[in-house]
């Protein structure tokens, strides 16, 4: 009896269940980043992994199950990076660290970021990426509450300003995903230049110039 082969007559690599699961996650991740959830198919994922379709169903129950695990991993990866970056007490340094953490994730985990923003663009109010941004904004809000109170600004507005800052960084990151210029450190510096200097000059009761 000859060696086991896949549908394309390639020798099928024998893996443990855990190894096969990780391989399918890697293949699915690349496929979802390349084509999106709707265009990706179980047939092509199985073919790229060198297995039959039932193997994918056995591990994940279908395309939806595989996609859910891929997205969950990416969300936890990015959230862990942002959370780890928010250390210390210097507010400007915290903004710098958070911006750089996002840009570093985009640079190092490009496929993961493509999956997140394709599923839920920054400009929408629903979806996994928007949910993630809200979680990040909640952490930024704690920092701003402290700063607002110290500057005699209304701390109840900190949540709104946190959304503004996170949205600015996320939209810039989505733009930078395609252009990749300038370098991430320079982009982060410009983000902080706008965000921090804007915060530093906040008015207690701003009004539109149209009202004057």
Protein backbone atom coordinates (compact mmCIF):
# COMPACT_ATOMS: atom_id res chain seq x y z
CA UNK A 1 0.00 0.00 0.00
CA UNK A 2 1.48 3.35 -1.07
CA UNK A 3 1.75 6.59 0.94
CA UNK A 4 -1.38 8.60 1.69
CA UNK A 5 -1.82 11.51 -0.73
CA UNK A 6 -4.20 14.45 -1.03
CA UNK A 7 -6.46 15.29 -3.96
CA UNK A 8 -3.51 16.79 -5.86
CA UNK A 9 -1.39 13.65 -5.38
CA UNK A 10 0.96 15.27 -2.88
CA UNK A 11 2.12 13.23 0.10
CA UNK A 12 -0.12 14.15 3.02
CA UNK A 13 1.86 15.36 6.01
CA UNK A 14 1.04 13.41 9.15
CA UNK A 15 0.34 15.78 12.01
CA UNK A 16 -1.05 15.57 15.49
CA UNK A 17 -4.54 16.94 15.99
CA UNK A 18 -3.12 20.11 17.56
CA UNK A 19 -0.63 20.62 14.73
CA UNK A 20 -3.34 20.13 12.11
CA UNK A 21 -5.61 22.62 13.87
CA UNK A 22 -2.84 25.23 13.93
CA UNK A 23 -2.07 24.59 10.28
CA UNK A 24 -5.71 25.07 9.31
CA UNK A 25 -5.84 28.29 11.32
CA UNK A 26 -2.77 29.60 9.49
CA UNK A 27 -4.19 28.65 6.09
CA UNK A 28 -7.62 30.07 6.94
CA UNK A 29 -6.08 33.29 8.25
CA UNK A 30 -4.18 33.82 5.00
CA UNK A 31 -7.24 32.99 2.92
CA UNK A 32 -9.59 35.31 4.83
CA UNK A 33 -7.05 38.13 4.59
CA UNK A 34 -6.67 37.57 0.86
CA UNK A 35 -10.29 37.01 -0.16
CA UNK A 36 -12.53 37.88 2.76
CA UNK A 37 -14.98 35.60 4.52
CA UNK A 38 -17.58 35.36 1.75
CA UNK A 39 -15.15 34.56 -1.08
CA UNK A 40 -13.06 32.08 0.88
CA UNK A 41 -14.25 28.48 0.57
CA UNK A 42 -13.80 25.36 2.64
CA UNK A 43 -12.71 23.57 -0.55
CA UNK A 44 -9.82 25.95 -1.18
CA UNK A 45 -8.80 26.06 2.49
CA UNK A 46 -8.71 22.26 2.57
CA UNK A 47 -6.80 22.12 -0.71
CA UNK A 48 -4.15 24.56 0.47
CA UNK A 49 -3.76 22.62 3.69
CA UNK A 50 -3.50 19.34 1.79
CA UNK A 51 -6.48 17.74 3.55
CA UNK A 52 -10.03 16.76 2.68
CA UNK A 53 -13.01 18.98 3.54
CA UNK A 54 -14.21 16.69 6.34
CA UNK A 55 -10.97 17.35 8.21
CA UNK A 56 -11.78 21.08 8.33
CA UNK A 57 -15.33 20.32 9.51
CA UNK A 58 -13.97 17.95 12.13
CA UNK A 59 -11.82 20.66 13.70
CA UNK A 60 -14.05 23.73 13.32
CA UNK A 61 -17.52 22.64 12.28
CA UNK A 62 -17.35 24.71 9.10
CA UNK A 63 -16.08 27.98 7.66
CA UNK A 64 -17.92 30.07 10.25
CA UNK A 65 -16.24 28.23 13.10
CA UNK A 66 -12.79 28.59 11.58
CA UNK A 67 -13.35 32.28 10.91
CA UNK A 68 -14.58 32.90 14.46
CA UNK A 69 -11.41 31.40 15.96
CA UNK A 70 -9.17 33.37 13.57
CA UNK A 71 -10.92 36.67 14.40
CA UNK A 72 -10.89 35.95 18.14
CA UNK A 73 -7.15 35.33 18.05
CA UNK A 74 -6.48 38.54 16.16
CA UNK A 75 -8.61 40.58 18.55
CA UNK A 76 -6.83 39.13 21.58
CA UNK A 77 -3.43 39.64 19.95
CA UNK A 78 -4.08 43.32 19.22
CA UNK A 79 -5.77 43.98 22.56
CA UNK A 80 -2.87 42.38 24.44
CA UNK A 81 -0.42 44.57 22.55
CA UNK A 82 -2.35 47.75 23.33
CA UNK A 83 -2.90 46.81 26.97
CA UNK A 84 0.76 45.94 27.47
CA UNK A 85 1.73 49.26 25.93
CA UNK A 86 -0.40 51.29 28.35
CA UNK A 87 2.09 51.20 31.22
CA UNK A 88 3.48 54.05 33.28
CA UNK A 89 1.93 57.33 34.34
CA UNK A 90 3.19 59.84 31.76
CA UNK A 91 0.10 60.61 29.63
CA UNK A 92 2.01 61.63 26.50
CA UNK A 93 4.15 58.50 26.68
CA UNK A 94 0.98 56.40 27.00
CA UNK A 95 -0.46 57.93 23.83
CA UNK A 96 2.84 57.32 22.02
CA UNK A 97 3.01 53.71 23.18
CA UNK A 98 -0.57 52.95 22.15
CA UNK A 99 -0.16 54.47 18.68
CA UNK A 100 3.11 52.64 18.10
CA UNK A 101 1.64 49.35 19.34
CA UNK A 102 -1.16 49.54 16.75
CA UNK A 103 1.21 50.42 13.91
CA UNK A 104 3.58 47.64 14.94
CA UNK A 105 0.71 45.15 14.86
CA UNK A 106 -0.27 46.35 11.39
CA UNK A 107 3.31 45.97 10.16
CA UNK A 108 3.99 42.60 11.76
CA UNK A 109 0.51 41.04 11.47
CA UNK A 110 -0.77 42.54 8.23
CA UNK A 111 -3.08 39.63 7.41
CA UNK A 112 -4.66 39.85 10.86
CA UNK A 113 -5.38 43.56 10.53
CA UNK A 114 -6.83 43.08 7.04
CA UNK A 115 -9.24 40.50 8.45
CA UNK A 116 -10.35 42.78 11.28
CA UNK A 117 -10.95 45.89 9.18
CA UNK A 118 -12.59 43.97 6.33
CA UNK A 119 -15.05 42.45 8.77
CA UNK A 120 -15.78 45.75 10.48
CA UNK A 121 -14.31 48.95 9.00
CA UNK A 122 -13.41 51.69 11.48
CA UNK A 123 -16.22 53.91 10.23
CA UNK A 124 -18.96 51.44 11.19
CA UNK A 125 -20.53 51.11 14.62
CA UNK A 126 -20.93 47.33 14.60
CA UNK A 127 -18.67 44.32 14.15
CA UNK A 128 -15.65 42.82 15.83
CA UNK A 129 -13.16 45.59 15.09
CA UNK A 130 -15.51 48.31 16.28
CA UNK A 131 -16.07 46.30 19.45
CA UNK A 132 -12.31 46.06 19.91
CA UNK A 133 -11.89 49.81 19.42
CA UNK A 134 -14.53 50.45 22.07
CA UNK A 135 -12.58 48.24 24.49
CA UNK A 136 -9.39 50.18 23.76
CA UNK A 137 -11.23 53.50 24.12
CA UNK A 138 -12.44 52.41 27.56
CA UNK A 139 -8.84 51.98 28.68
CA UNK A 140 -7.83 55.32 27.20
CA UNK A 141 -10.77 56.94 28.99
CA UNK A 142 -9.28 56.07 32.39
CA UNK A 143 -6.11 57.94 31.43
CA UNK A 144 -8.04 60.98 30.19
CA UNK A 145 -10.28 61.15 33.27
CA UNK A 146 -7.18 61.64 35.40
CA UNK A 147 -5.77 64.25 33.06
CA UNK A 148 -9.05 66.13 32.70
CA UNK A 149 -9.50 66.31 36.45
CA UNK A 150 -5.95 67.61 36.88
CA UNK A 151 -6.59 70.34 34.29
CA UNK A 152 -9.99 71.38 35.69
CA UNK A 153 -11.77 70.02 32.64
CA UNK A 154 -15.03 68.10 32.83
CA UNK A 155 -14.02 64.42 33.36
CA UNK A 156 -17.44 63.30 32.08
CA UNK A 157 -16.22 64.23 28.59
CA UNK A 158 -13.23 61.88 28.77
CA UNK A 159 -15.13 59.02 27.13
CA UNK A 160 -15.98 61.10 24.08
CA UNK A 161 -12.40 62.30 23.71
CA UNK A 162 -11.14 58.72 24.08
CA UNK A 163 -13.35 57.72 21.13
CA UNK A 164 -11.91 60.61 19.11
CA UNK A 165 -8.30 59.63 19.83
CA UNK A 166 -8.78 55.93 19.18
CA UNK A 167 -10.75 56.61 16.00
CA UNK A 168 -8.03 58.93 14.73
CA UNK A 169 -5.31 56.35 15.32
CA UNK A 170 -7.37 53.48 13.87
CA UNK A 171 -8.30 55.35 10.69
CA UNK A 172 -4.69 56.43 10.21
CA UNK A 173 -3.62 52.83 10.71
CA UNK A 174 -6.08 51.65 8.08
CA UNK A 175 -4.66 54.22 5.64
CA UNK A 176 -1.06 53.28 6.51
CA UNK A 177 -1.84 49.60 5.94
CA UNK A 178 -1.76 50.29 2.19
CA UNK A 179 0.79 53.09 1.79
CA UNK A 180 3.42 52.08 4.41
CA UNK A 181 5.07 55.49 4.19
CA UNK A 182 6.47 57.13 6.21
CA UNK A 183 7.93 54.65 8.74
CA UNK A 184 5.76 53.61 11.67
CA UNK A 185 7.75 55.63 14.22
CA UNK A 186 7.27 58.78 12.16
CA UNK A 187 3.56 58.13 11.70
CA UNK A 188 3.22 57.54 15.46
CA UNK A 189 5.07 60.79 16.16
CA UNK A 190 2.71 62.76 13.92
CA UNK A 191 -0.34 61.10 15.48
CA UNK A 192 0.87 62.09 18.92
CA UNK A 193 1.73 65.58 17.66
CA UNK A 194 -1.90 66.11 16.65
CA UNK A 195 -3.49 64.22 19.53
CA UNK A 196 -1.32 65.41 22.40
CA UNK A 197 -0.98 69.04 21.34
CA UNK A 198 -4.72 69.10 20.72
CA UNK A 199 -5.39 67.77 24.23
CA UNK A 200 -2.91 70.15 25.77
CA UNK A 201 -4.72 73.16 24.35
CA UNK A 202 -8.27 72.07 25.18
CA UNK A 203 -10.77 74.78 26.05
CA UNK A 204 -13.05 74.13 29.01
CA UNK A 205 -16.15 75.16 27.04
CA UNK A 206 -15.39 75.09 23.30
CA UNK A 207 -17.77 76.70 20.85
CA UNK A 208 -18.03 76.61 17.08
CA UNK A 209 -16.80 79.76 15.36
CA UNK A 210 -20.14 79.81 13.51
CA UNK A 211 -21.80 80.63 16.84
CA UNK A 212 -19.90 83.87 17.29
